Coordinates of C-alpha atoms in Angstrom, one line a residue:
X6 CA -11.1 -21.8 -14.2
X7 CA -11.4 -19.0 -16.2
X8 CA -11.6 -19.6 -20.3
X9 CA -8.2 -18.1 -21.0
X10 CA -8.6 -18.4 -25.1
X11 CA -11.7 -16.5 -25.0
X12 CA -11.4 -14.0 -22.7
X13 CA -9.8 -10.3 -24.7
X14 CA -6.4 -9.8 -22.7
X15 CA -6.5 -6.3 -21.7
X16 CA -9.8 -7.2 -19.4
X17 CA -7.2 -10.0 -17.9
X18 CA -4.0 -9.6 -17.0
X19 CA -4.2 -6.7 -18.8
X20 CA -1.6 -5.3 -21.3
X21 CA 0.3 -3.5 -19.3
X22 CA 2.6 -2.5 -21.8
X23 CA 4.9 0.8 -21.9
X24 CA 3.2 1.8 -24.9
X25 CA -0.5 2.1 -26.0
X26 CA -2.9 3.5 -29.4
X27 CA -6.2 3.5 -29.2
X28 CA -8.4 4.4 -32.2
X29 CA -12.3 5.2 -32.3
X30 CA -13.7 4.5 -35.7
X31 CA -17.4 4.8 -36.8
X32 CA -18.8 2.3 -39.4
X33 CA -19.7 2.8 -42.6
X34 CA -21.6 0.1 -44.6
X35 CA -23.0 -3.2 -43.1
X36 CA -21.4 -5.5 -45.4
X37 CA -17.9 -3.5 -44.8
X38 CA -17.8 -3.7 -41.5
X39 CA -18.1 -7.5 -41.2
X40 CA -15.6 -7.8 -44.0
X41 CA -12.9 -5.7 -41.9
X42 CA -14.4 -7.7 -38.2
X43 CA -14.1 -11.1 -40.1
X44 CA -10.2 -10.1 -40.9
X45 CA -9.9 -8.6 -37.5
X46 CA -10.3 -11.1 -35.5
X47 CA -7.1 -13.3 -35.9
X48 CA -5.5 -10.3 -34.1
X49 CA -7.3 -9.9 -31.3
X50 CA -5.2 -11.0 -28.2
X51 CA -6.5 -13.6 -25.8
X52 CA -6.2 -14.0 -22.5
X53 CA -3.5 -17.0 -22.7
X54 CA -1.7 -15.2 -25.4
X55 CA -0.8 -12.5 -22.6
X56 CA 0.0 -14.7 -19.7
X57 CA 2.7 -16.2 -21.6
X58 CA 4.5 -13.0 -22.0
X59 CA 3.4 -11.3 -18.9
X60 CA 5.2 -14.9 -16.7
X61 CA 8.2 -13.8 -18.3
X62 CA 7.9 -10.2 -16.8
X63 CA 7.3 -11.3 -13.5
X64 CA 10.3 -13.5 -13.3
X65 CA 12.4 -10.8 -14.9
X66 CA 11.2 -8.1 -12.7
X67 CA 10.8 -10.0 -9.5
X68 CA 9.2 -8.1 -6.3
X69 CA 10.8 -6.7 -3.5
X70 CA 13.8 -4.0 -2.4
X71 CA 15.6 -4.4 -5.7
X72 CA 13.0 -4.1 -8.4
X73 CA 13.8 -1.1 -9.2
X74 CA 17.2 -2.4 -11.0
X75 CA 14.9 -4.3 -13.6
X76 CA 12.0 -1.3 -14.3
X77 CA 13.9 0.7 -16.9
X78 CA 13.7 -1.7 -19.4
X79 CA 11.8 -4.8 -20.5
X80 CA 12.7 -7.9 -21.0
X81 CA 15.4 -8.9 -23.7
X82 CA 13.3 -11.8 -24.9
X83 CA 9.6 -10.0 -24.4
X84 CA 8.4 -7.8 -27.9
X85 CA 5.2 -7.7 -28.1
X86 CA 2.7 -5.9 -29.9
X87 CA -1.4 -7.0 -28.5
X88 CA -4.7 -5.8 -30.0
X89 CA -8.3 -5.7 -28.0
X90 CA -11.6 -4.1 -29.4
X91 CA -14.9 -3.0 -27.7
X92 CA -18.0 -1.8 -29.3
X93 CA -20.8 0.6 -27.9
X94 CA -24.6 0.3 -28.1
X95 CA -25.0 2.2 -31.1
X96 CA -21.8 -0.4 -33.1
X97 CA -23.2 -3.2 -31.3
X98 CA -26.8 -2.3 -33.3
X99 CA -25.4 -1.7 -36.5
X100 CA -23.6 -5.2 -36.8
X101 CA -26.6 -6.9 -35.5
X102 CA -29.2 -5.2 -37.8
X103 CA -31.2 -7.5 -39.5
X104 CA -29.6 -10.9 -38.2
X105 CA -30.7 -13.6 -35.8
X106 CA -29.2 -11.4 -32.8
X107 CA -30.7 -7.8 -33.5
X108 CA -32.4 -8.5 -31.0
X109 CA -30.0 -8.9 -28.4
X110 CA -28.5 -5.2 -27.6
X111 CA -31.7 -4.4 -25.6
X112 CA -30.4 -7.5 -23.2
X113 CA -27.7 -5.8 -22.1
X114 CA -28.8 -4.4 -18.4
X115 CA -26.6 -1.7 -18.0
X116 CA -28.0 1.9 -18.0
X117 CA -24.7 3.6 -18.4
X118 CA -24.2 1.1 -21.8
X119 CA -27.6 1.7 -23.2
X120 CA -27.7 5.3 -22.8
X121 CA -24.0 5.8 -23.5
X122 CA -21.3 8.2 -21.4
X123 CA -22.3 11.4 -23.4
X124 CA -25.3 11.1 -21.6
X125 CA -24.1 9.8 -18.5
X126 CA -21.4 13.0 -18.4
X127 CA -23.2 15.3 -15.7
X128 CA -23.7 12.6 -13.3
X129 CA -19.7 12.2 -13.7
X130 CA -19.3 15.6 -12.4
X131 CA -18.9 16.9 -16.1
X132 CA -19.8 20.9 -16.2
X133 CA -23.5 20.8 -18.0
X134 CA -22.1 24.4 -19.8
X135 CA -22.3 23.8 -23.5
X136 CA -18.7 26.0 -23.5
X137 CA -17.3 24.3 -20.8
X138 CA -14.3 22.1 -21.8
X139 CA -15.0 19.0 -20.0
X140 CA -18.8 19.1 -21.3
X141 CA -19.4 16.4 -24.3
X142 CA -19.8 19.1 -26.9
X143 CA -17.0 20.3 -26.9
X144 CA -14.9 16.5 -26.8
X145 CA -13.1 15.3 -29.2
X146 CA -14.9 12.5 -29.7
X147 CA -17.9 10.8 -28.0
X148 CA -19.9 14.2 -27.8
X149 CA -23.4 14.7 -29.4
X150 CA -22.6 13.4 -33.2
X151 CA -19.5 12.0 -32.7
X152 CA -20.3 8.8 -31.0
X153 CA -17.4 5.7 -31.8
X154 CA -18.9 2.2 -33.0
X155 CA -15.7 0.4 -31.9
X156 CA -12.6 1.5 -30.0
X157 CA -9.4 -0.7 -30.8
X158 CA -6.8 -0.5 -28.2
X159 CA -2.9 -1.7 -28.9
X160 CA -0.4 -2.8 -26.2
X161 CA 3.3 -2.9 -27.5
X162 CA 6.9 -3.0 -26.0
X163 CA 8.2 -0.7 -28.9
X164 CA 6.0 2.0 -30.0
X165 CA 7.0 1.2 -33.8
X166 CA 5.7 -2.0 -33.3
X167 CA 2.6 -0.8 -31.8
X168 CA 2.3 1.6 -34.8
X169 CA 2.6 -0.7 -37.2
X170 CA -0.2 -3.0 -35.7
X171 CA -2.6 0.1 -35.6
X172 CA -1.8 1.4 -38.5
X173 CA -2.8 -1.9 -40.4
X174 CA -5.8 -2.3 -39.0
X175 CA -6.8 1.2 -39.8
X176 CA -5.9 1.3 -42.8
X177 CA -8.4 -1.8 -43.6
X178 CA -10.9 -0.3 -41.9
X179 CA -10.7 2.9 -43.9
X180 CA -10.9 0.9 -46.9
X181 CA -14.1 -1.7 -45.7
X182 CA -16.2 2.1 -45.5
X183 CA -15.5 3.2 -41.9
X184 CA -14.0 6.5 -40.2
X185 CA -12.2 7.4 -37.9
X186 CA -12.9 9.8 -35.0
X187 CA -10.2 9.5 -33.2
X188 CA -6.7 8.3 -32.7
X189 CA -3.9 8.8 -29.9
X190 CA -1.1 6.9 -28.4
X191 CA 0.1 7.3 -25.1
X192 CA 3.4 5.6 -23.1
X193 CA 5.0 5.3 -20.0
X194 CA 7.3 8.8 -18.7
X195 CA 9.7 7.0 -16.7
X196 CA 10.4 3.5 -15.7
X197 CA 7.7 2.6 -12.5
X198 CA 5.3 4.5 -14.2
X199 CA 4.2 8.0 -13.0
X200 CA 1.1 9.6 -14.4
X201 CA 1.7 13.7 -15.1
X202 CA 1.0 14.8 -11.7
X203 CA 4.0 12.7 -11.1
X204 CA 2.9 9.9 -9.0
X205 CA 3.4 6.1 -9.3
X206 CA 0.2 5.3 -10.9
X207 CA -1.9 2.0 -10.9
X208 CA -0.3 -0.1 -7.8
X209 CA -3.8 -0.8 -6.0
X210 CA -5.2 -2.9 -8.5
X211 CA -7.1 -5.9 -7.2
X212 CA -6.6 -9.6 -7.6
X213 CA -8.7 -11.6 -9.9
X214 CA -9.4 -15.0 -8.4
X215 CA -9.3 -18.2 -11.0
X216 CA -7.0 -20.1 -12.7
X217 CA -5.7 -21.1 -16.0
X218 CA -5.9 -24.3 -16.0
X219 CA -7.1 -28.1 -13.9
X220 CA -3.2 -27.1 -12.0
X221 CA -4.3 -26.1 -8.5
X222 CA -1.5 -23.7 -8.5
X223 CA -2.3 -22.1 -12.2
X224 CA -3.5 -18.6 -10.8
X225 CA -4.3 -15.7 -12.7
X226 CA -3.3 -13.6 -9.5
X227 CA 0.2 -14.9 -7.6
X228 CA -0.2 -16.0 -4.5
X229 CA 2.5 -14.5 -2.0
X230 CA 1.3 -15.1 1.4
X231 CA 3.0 -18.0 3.1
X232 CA 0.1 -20.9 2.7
X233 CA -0.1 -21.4 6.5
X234 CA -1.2 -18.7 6.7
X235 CA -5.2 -18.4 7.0
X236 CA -7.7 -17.2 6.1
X237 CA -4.9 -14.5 4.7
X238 CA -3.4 -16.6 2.6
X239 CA -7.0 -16.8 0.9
X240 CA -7.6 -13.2 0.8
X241 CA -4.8 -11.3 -0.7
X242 CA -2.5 -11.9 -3.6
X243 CA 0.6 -9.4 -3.0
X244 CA 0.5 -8.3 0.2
X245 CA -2.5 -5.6 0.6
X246 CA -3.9 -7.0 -2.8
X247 CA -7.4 -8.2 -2.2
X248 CA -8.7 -11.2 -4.3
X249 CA -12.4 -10.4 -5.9
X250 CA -14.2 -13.1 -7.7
X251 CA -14.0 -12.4 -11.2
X252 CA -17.8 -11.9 -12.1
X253 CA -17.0 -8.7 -11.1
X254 CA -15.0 -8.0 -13.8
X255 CA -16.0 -10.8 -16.5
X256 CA -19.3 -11.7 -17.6
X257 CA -20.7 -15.2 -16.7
X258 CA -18.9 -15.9 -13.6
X259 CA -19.6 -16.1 -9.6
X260 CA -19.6 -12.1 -8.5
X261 CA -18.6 -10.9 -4.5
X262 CA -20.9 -12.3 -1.8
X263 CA -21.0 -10.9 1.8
X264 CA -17.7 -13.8 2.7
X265 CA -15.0 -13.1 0.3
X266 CA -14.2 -16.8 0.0
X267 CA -17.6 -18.1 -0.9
X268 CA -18.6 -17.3 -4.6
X269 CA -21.9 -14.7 -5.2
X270 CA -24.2 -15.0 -8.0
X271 CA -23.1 -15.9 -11.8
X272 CA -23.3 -12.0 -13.3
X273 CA -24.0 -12.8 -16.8
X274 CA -26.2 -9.3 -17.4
X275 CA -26.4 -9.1 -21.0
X276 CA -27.3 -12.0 -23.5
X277 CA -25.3 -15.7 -23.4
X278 CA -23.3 -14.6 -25.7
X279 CA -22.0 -12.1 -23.7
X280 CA -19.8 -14.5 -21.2
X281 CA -16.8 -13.6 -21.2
X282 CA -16.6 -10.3 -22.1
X283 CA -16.6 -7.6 -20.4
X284 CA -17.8 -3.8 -20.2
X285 CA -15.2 -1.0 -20.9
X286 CA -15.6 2.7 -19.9
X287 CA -12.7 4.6 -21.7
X288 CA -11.9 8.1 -20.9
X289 CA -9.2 10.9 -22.3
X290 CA -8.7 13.0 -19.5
X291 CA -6.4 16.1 -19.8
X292 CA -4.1 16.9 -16.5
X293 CA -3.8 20.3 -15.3
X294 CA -0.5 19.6 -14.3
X295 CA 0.9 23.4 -13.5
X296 CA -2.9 24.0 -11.6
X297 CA -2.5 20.9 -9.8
X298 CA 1.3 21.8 -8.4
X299 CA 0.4 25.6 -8.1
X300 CA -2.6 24.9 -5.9
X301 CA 0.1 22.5 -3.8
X302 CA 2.4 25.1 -3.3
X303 CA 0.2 27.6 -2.6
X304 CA -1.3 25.6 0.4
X305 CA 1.8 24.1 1.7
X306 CA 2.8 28.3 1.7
X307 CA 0.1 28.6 3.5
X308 CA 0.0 26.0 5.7
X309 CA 3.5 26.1 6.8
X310 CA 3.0 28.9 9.3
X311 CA 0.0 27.4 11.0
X312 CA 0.6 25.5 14.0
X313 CA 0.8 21.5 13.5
X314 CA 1.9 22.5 10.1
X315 CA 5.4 23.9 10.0
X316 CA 7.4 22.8 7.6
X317 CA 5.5 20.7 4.8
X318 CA 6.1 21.0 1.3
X319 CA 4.0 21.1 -1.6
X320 CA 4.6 17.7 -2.2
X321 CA 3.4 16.8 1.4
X322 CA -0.1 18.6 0.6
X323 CA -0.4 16.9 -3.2
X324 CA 0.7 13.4 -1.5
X325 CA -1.9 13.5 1.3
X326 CA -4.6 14.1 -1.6
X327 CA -3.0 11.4 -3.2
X328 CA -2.8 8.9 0.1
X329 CA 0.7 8.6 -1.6
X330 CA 4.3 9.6 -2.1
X331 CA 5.4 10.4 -5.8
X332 CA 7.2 7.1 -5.6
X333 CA 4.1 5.3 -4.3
X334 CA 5.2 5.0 -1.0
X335 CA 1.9 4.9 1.1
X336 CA 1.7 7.9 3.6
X337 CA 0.4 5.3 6.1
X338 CA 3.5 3.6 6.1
X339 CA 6.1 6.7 5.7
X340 CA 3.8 9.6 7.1
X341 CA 6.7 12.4 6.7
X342 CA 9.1 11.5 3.7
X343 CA 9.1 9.3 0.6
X344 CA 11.1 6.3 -0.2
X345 CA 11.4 5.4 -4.0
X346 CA 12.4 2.0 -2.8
X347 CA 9.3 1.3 -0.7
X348 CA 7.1 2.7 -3.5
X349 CA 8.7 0.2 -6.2
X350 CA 8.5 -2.7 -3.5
X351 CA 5.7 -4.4 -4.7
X352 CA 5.5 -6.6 -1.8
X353 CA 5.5 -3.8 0.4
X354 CA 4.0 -0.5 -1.2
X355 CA 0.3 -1.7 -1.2
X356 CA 0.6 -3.9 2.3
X357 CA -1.3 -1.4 4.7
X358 CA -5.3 -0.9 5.7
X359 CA -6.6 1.8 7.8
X360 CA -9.1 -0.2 10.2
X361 CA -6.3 -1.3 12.8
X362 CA -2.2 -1.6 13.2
X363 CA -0.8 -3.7 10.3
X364 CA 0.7 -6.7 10.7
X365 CA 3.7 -7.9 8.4
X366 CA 2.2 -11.9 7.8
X367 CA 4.7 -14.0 6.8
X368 CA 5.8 -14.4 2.6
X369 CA 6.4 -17.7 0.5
X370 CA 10.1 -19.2 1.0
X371 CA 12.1 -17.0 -1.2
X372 CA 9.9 -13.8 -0.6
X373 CA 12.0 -11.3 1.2
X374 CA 10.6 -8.3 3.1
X375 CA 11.8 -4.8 3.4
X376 CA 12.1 -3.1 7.3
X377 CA 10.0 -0.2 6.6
X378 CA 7.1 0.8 9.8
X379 CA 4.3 -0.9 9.2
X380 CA 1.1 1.5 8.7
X381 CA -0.7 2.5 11.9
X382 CA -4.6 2.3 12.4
X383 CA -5.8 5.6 10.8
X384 CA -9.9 5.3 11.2
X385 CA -10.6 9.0 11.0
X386 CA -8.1 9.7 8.3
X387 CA -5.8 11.9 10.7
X388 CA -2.7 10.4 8.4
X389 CA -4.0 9.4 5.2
X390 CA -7.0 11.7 5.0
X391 CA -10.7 10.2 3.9
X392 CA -10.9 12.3 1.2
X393 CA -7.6 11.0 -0.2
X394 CA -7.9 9.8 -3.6
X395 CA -6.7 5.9 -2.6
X396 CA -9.1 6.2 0.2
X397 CA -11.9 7.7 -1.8
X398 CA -11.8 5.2 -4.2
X399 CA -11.0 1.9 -2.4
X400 CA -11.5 1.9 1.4
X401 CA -10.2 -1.1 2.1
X402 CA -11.1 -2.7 5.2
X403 CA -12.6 0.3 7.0
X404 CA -16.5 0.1 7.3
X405 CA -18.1 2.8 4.6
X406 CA -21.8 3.6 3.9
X407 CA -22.0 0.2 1.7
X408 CA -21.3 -2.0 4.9
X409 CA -18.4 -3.7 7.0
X410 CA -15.0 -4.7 5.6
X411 CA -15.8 -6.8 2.3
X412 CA -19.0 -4.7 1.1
X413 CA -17.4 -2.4 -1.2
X414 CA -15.6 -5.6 -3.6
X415 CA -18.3 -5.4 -5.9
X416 CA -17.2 -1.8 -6.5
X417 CA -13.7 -2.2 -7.5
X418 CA -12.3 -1.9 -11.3
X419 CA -9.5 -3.2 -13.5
X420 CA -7.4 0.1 -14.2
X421 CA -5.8 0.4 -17.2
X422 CA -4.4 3.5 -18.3
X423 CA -1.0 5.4 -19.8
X424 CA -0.3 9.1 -20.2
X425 CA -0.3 10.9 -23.1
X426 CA 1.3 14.0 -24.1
X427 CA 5.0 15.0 -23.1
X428 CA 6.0 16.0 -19.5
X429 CA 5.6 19.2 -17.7
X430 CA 9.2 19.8 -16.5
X431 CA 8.2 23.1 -14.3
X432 CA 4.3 23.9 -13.1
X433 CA 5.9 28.0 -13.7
X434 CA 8.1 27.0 -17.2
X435 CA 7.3 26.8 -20.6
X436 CA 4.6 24.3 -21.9
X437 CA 5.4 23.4 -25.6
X438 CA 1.8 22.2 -25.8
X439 CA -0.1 24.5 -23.8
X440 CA -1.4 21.9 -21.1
X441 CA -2.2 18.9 -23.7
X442 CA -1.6 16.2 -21.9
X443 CA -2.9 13.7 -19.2
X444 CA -4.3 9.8 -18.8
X445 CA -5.7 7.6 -21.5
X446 CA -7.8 5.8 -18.7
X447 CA -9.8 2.7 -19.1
X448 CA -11.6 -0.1 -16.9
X449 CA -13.1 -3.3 -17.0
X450 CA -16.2 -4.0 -15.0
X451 CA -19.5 -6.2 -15.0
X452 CA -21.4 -3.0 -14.4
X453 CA -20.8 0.1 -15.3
X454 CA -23.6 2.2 -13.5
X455 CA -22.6 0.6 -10.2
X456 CA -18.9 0.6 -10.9
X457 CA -16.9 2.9 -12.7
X458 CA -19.7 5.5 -12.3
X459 CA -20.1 4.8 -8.2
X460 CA -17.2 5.5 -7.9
X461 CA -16.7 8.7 -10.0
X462 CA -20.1 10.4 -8.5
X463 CA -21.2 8.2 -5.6
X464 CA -17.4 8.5 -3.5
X465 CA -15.1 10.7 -5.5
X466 CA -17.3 13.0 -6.0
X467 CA -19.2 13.6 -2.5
X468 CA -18.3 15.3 0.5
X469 CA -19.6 12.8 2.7
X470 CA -19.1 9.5 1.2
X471 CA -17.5 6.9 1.9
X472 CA -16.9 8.1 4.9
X473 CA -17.4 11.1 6.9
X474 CA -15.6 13.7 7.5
X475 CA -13.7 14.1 4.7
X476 CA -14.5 16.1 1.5
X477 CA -14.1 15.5 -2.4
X478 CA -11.7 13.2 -3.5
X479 CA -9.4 16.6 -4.9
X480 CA -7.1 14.7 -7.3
X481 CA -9.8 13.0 -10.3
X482 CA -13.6 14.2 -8.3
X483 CA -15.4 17.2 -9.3
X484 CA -18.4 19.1 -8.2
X485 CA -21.3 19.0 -10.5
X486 CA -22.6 22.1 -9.3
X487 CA -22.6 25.2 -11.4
X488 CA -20.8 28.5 -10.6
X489 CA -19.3 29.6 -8.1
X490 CA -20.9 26.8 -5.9
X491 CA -18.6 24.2 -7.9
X492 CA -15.3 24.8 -5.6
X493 CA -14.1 21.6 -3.8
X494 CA -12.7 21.2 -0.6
X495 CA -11.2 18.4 1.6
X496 CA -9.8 18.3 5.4
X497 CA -6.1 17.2 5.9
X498 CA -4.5 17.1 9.1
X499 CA -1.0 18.0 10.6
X500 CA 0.8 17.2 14.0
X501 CA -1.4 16.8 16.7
X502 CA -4.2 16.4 15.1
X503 CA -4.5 20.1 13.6
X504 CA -7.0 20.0 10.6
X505 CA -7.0 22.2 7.3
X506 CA -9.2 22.7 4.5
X507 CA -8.0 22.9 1.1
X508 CA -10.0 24.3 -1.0
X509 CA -10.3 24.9 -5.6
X510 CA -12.9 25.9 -7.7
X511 CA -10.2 24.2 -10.8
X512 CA -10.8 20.8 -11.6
X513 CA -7.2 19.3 -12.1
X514 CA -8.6 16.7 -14.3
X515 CA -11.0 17.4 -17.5
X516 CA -12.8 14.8 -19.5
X517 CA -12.3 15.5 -22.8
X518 CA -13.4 12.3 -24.5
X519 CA -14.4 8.9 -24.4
X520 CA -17.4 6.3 -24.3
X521 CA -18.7 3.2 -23.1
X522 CA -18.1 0.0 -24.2
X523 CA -18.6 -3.7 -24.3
X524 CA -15.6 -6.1 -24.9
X525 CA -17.0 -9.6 -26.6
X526 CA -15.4 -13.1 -26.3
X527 CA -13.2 -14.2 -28.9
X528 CA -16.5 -16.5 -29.9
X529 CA -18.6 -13.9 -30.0
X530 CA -16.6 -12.0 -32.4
X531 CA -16.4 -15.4 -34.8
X532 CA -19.7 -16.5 -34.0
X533 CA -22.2 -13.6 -33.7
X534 CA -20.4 -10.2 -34.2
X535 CA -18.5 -10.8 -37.5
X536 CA -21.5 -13.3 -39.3

């Protein structure tokens, strides 16, 4: 049973609203800063405060083939406007100067946390060239100097609303002594949610296992599986969705062990007061959108008079680096076309692995099913290729180089991220603001160094890993080599098994900001934080 009052709601459920700010403020003066956290803190939105709302999307949007009816709009009884904050190491000192706690930021074990994502960067991939633009001197904010003490993030149905929220609590802030660094706000581009590149973004998020209360039926995650059915029914939330124990995710509860359905070790790594936060990498990455669709087309061009490859498209090559359709349709499922209805079909655009032929289990009463093909087994990547991003990132029940099916569940994230900056409407057309746009990305996670950074350099960012053959993950990996030795390549494959290698030295995605985090309980805040 997770402690739904205490627990910030953006690490669980997660806002998931169509609008977002976020706001990067250093501190000024001691005594200012626990006057503005002390009048903060009756805003900060709880875990329960967000389940309320979000039970009222679910029943309004429903799952299956006619979702896409409801999308478009929220709904007419849901306006909402949610605030979370997170402090860094060097925020997390300054309050803590002097007090009974000052102690207590050396406690927390993380090495990515203490030494903070600036440092961190080349091991991301970042280029190391001071003049480069994704290297930290040359961010907006989080570079050498420029480091935020706390990062406030607002969730809002109406962007006014969301403004309004912000710009109160900024405004305080300004006048308790702090600055501000930086502030941006981001929102969806269409109604199931496409990042820039244009594809469905955030559908292979994984369950959190608990509850919300003593009801045995109170889940954070819905249960869709037909309840005779086991051990499946145990295993997934929405068809495809895995369920990870939420010490992954949450300090000071049971992490993954080697059986899914037994609960590891409590992860508590940082002091007690740290249960039930959480740590929080947040990123601003700018989307080469006209490189990204330029290099597609050139290679589909290309491609198209090889054998085994007559025929595709540029958005055939961009979706096998993606592992999906724009829509979100899985390749595994629809290997030569996309299907907007599959990829809004919750119930059905995440139910496929890779390991074996999928089976379609059977759905609670009420829980229809669409009659797309189910997704073939696909070991060696020869549909949905390994270096695919969704493969590179999650590789579901295939064995990788951490072990057999379950080993990589202490790896996953909580995704939460909105675009920023207006569409491209053409990769070839005019761009009003000359390529400044792209993801406002954040995660959750109980370690950041064998998390969000494995991840990023360990799988997206090898040739080899998780699985061999395959290449970088092309979409969000980079090469941390410098030069001319920083080109990437992956292997796709067409009919009969005819492989290709795409290659770029232009990394479609650029860091251009950001920092790491940790988000405190609600208590923490009262009790320890604000004091």
């Amino acid at each position: 049973m997770l402690d739904i009052d205490e627990i910030q709601g953006n690490i669980v459920p997660g806002f998931l609203k169509p609008h977002q700010g976020v706001l990067a403020l250093t501190f000024g003066n001691l005594r200012g800063a626990k006057t503005w956290m002390r009048d903060l803190v009756p805003s900060v939105t709880t875990l329960a405060q967000c389940m309320d709302s979000r039970v009222k999307v679910r029943e309004y949007r429903g799952l299956g083939v006619n979702r896409l009816s409801t999308l478009a709009n929220p709904p007419p009884d849901v306006d909402d406007a949610w605030l979370n904050v997170a402090f860094s190491r060097a925020g997390l000192g300054k309050l803590l100067a002097g007090g009974a706690h000052a102690g207590d930021v050396a406690a927390f074990a993380d090495q990515g946390f203490q030494a903070g994502l600036a440092a961190r960067s080349a091991l991301l991939g970042d280029p190391t060239d001071p003049s480069a633009e994704g290297n930290p001197a040359r961010w907006l904010f989080g570079g050498p100097g420029r480091e935020a003490d706390v990062l406030l993030i607002c969730g809002a149905d109406r962007a006014e609303k969301g403004t309004e929220l912000l710009d109160g609590v900024r405004d305080r802030a300004l006048e308790c002594g702090a600055s501000v660094l930086y502030e941006e706000t981001g929102s969806k581009i269409d109604a199931i949610g496409k990042e820039h590149f244009g594809f469905q973004d955030g559908i292979s998020q994984p369950g959190v296992r608990g509850r919300l209360s003593s009801d045995p039926g109170s889940y954070v995650t819905n249960r869709i599986i037909d309840p005779s059915c086991v051990p499946d029914a145990w295993l997934y939330g929405l068809p495809g969705q895995d369920l990870v124990w939420p010490g992954e995710f949450v300090f000071g509860y049971p992490g993954s062990a080697g059986d899914p359905l037994t609960p590891g070790a409590v992860k508590l790594p940082g002091p007690s007061w740290s249960r039930n936060g959480s740590y929080l990498v947040f990123r601003r990455l700018r989307q080469d959108v006209a490189a990204f669709w330029t290099f597609a087309e050139r290679f589909a061009n290309g491609l198209s008079r090889r054998p085994g490859f007559s025929g595709v498209t540029a958005d055939w090559v961009a979706s096998r680096l993606m592992g999906r359709w724009p829509s979100g349709a899985p390749v595994s499922r629809l290997p030569s076309h996309d299907d907007p209805t599959l990829g809004a079909d919750r119930l059905e655009n995440n139910d496929f692995g890779f390991a074996a032929d999928a089976v379609a289990l059977p759905l609670t009463s009420g829980a229809g099913r669409g009659s797309w093909p189910t997704a073939q087994a696909d070991p060696v990547g020869l549909t949905c290729p390994l270096a695919s991003h969704i493969r590179k990132v999650n590789p579901r029940e295939v064995s990788n180089d951490m072990g057999g099916r379950h080993a990589s569940f202490d790896r996953r994230i909580l995704r939460r991220a909105l675009p920023f900056g207006p569409p491209l409407d053409s990769p070839h057309g005019d761009d009003p603001v000359t390529g400044n746009r792209g993801l406002l990305f954040g995660c959750y996670q109980t370690s950041i160094a064998d998390q969000f950074e494995f991840l990023s350099s360990a799988w997206a960012n090898s040739t080899k890993r998780p699985r061999s053959p395959g290449g970088f993950d092309m979409v969000i990996g980079q090469n941390g080599r410098p030069g001319a030795r920083r080109a990437r390549s992956a292997i796709i494959f067409g009919r009969h098994a005819s492989p290709a290698t795409v290659v770029t030295m232009t990394d479609f995605v650029v860091a251009t900001g950001g920092g790491y985090f940790f988000t405190p309980s609600i208590s923490a805040l009262q009790q320890v934080i604000a004091r």
